[in-house]
mmCIF file of C-alpha atoms in Angstrom:
data_model
loop_
_atom_site.group_PDB
_atom_site.id
_atom_site.type_symbol
_atom_site.label_atom_id
_atom_site.label_comp_id
_atom_site.label_asym_id
_atom_site.label_seq_id
_atom_site.Cartn_x
_atom_site.Cartn_y
_atom_site.Cartn_z
ATOM 1 C CA MET O 1 -10.706 3.911 -16.403
ATOM 2 C CA VAL O 2 -11.805 4.288 -13.102
ATOM 3 C CA PHE O 3 -7.886 2.264 -12.500
ATOM 4 C CA PRO O 4 -5.474 5.165 -12.704
ATOM 5 C CA LEU O 5 -7.763 6.913 -10.113
ATOM 6 C CA LEU O 6 -7.785 4.329 -7.572
ATOM 7 C CA LEU O 7 -4.432 3.639 -7.956
ATOM 8 C CA PHE O 8 -4.187 6.945 -5.800
ATOM 9 C CA VAL O 9 -6.504 5.100 -3.277
ATOM 10 C CA PRO O 10 -4.303 3.293 -1.191
ATOM 11 C CA ASP O 11 -1.947 6.185 -0.491
ATOM 12 C CA ILE O 12 -4.832 7.390 1.607
ATOM 13 C CA GLY O 13 -2.201 5.676 4.403
ATOM 14 C CA MET O 14 0.302 8.241 4.901
ATOM 15 C CA LEU O 15 -2.547 10.361 7.003
ATOM 16 C CA GLY O 16 -1.218 8.330 9.698
ATOM 17 C CA TYR O 17 1.208 10.441 9.753
ATOM 18 C CA LEU O 18 -0.291 13.121 10.820
ATOM 19 C CA ILE O 19 -0.883 11.550 14.365
ATOM 20 C CA ASN O 20 2.932 10.691 14.606
ATOM 21 C CA THR O 21 5.559 8.875 12.911
ATOM 22 C CA ARG O 22 4.826 5.064 14.219
ATOM 23 C CA ALA O 23 1.336 6.051 14.034
ATOM 24 C CA GLY O 24 1.919 6.625 9.710
ATOM 25 C CA ALA O 25 4.895 3.812 9.615
ATOM 26 C CA VAL O 26 1.925 0.944 10.838
ATOM 27 C CA LEU O 27 -1.027 2.533 8.748
ATOM 28 C CA TYR O 28 0.965 3.028 5.826
ATOM 29 C CA ASN O 29 3.284 -0.840 6.130
ATOM 30 C CA ALA O 30 -0.847 -2.130 6.821
ATOM 31 C CA VAL O 31 -1.848 -0.830 3.355
ATOM 32 C CA HIS O 32 1.535 -0.901 0.891
ATOM 33 C CA HIS O 33 1.995 -4.201 2.343
ATOM 34 C CA ARG O 34 1.760 -6.497 -0.896
ATOM 35 C CA ALA O 35 0.942 -10.296 1.246
ATOM 36 C CA ILE O 36 -2.306 -8.343 2.859
ATOM 37 C CA ALA O 37 -2.998 -6.896 -1.185
ATOM 38 C CA VAL O 38 -2.784 -10.984 -2.018
ATOM 39 C CA ALA O 39 -4.738 -11.645 1.060
ATOM 40 C CA LEU O 40 -6.952 -9.650 -0.107
ATOM 41 C CA TYR O 41 -7.577 -10.749 -3.824
ATOM 42 C CA ILE O 42 -7.705 -14.570 -3.036
ATOM 43 C CA VAL O 43 -10.787 -13.857 -0.375
ATOM 44 C CA GLY O 44 -12.587 -11.866 -3.101
ATOM 45 C CA SER O 45 -11.813 -15.405 -5.593
ATOM 46 C CA LEU O 46 -13.391 -17.185 -2.978
ATOM 47 C CA LEU O 47 -16.082 -15.774 -1.603
ATOM 48 C CA ILE O 48 -16.609 -14.210 -5.187
ATOM 49 C CA LEU O 49 -16.344 -11.050 -4.051
ATOM 50 C CA PRO O 50 -15.371 -8.444 -7.003
ATOM 51 C CA VAL O 51 -14.557 -5.307 -4.960
ATOM 52 C CA PHE O 52 -12.151 -7.512 -2.789
ATOM 53 C CA GLN O 53 -10.540 -8.950 -5.754
ATOM 54 C CA LEU O 54 -10.199 -4.786 -7.182
ATOM 55 C CA ALA O 55 -8.607 -4.098 -3.755
ATOM 56 C CA GLY O 56 -6.647 -6.232 -4.019
ATOM 57 C CA VAL O 57 -5.743 -5.765 -7.552
ATOM 58 C CA ILE O 58 -5.121 -2.256 -6.433
ATOM 59 C CA LEU O 59 -2.764 -2.730 -3.836
ATOM 60 C CA PHE O 60 -0.630 -4.576 -5.278
ATOM 61 C CA ALA O 61 -0.708 -2.918 -8.726
ATOM 62 C CA HIS O 62 0.280 0.475 -6.085
ATOM 63 C CA SER O 63 3.110 -1.158 -4.193
ATOM 64 C CA SER O 64 3.855 -2.806 -6.649
ATOM 65 C CA LEU O 65 4.858 1.607 -8.685
ATOM 66 C CA ASP O 66 6.001 2.412 -5.460
ATOM 67 C CA ARG O 67 8.343 -0.090 -5.416
ATOM 68 C CA VAL O 68 9.749 1.379 -9.107
ATOM 69 C CA PHE O 69 10.088 4.675 -7.778
ATOM 70 C CA ASP O 70 11.995 3.418 -4.890
ATOM 71 C CA TYR O 71 9.681 3.693 -1.580
ATOM 72 C CA GLY O 72 9.276 1.546 0.596
ATOM 73 C CA LEU O 73 7.625 0.543 3.448
ATOM 74 C CA LYS O 74 8.137 2.634 6.108
ATOM 75 C CA TYR O 75 10.645 2.768 9.462
ATOM 76 C CA SER O 76 8.519 4.286 12.374
ATOM 77 C CA ASP O 77 11.292 6.694 12.592
ATOM 78 C CA ALA O 78 11.153 9.091 9.760
ATOM 79 C CA PHE O 79 8.964 8.645 6.882
ATOM 80 C CA ARG O 80 11.969 8.393 4.580
ATOM 81 C CA HIS O 81 13.589 5.635 6.001
ATOM 82 C CA THR O 82 12.561 2.319 4.533
ATOM 83 C CA HIS O 83 13.471 -0.958 3.860
ATOM 84 C CA LEU O 84 14.811 -0.221 0.368
ATOM 85 C CA SER O 85 17.424 3.036 2.004
ATOM 86 C CA ASP O 86 19.712 0.471 4.122
#
């Protein structure tokens, strides 16, 4: 029941766009990068930290869902300019 609610937490990365497009892109990409999600999950597994494991799963699922809807990692010039739009 908690998973669907937590699935939207990574969108907090869009708050960087309140500063400027560069800060927004850096923060958004950091929160939406699948390698970071996998690393979090692995660290959580090795250190037996279920919170890290959950965070990794949530980040990976959210990033994958974003890719399905054609939202990619951002370039610093504009929010809509992504690695999928090239």
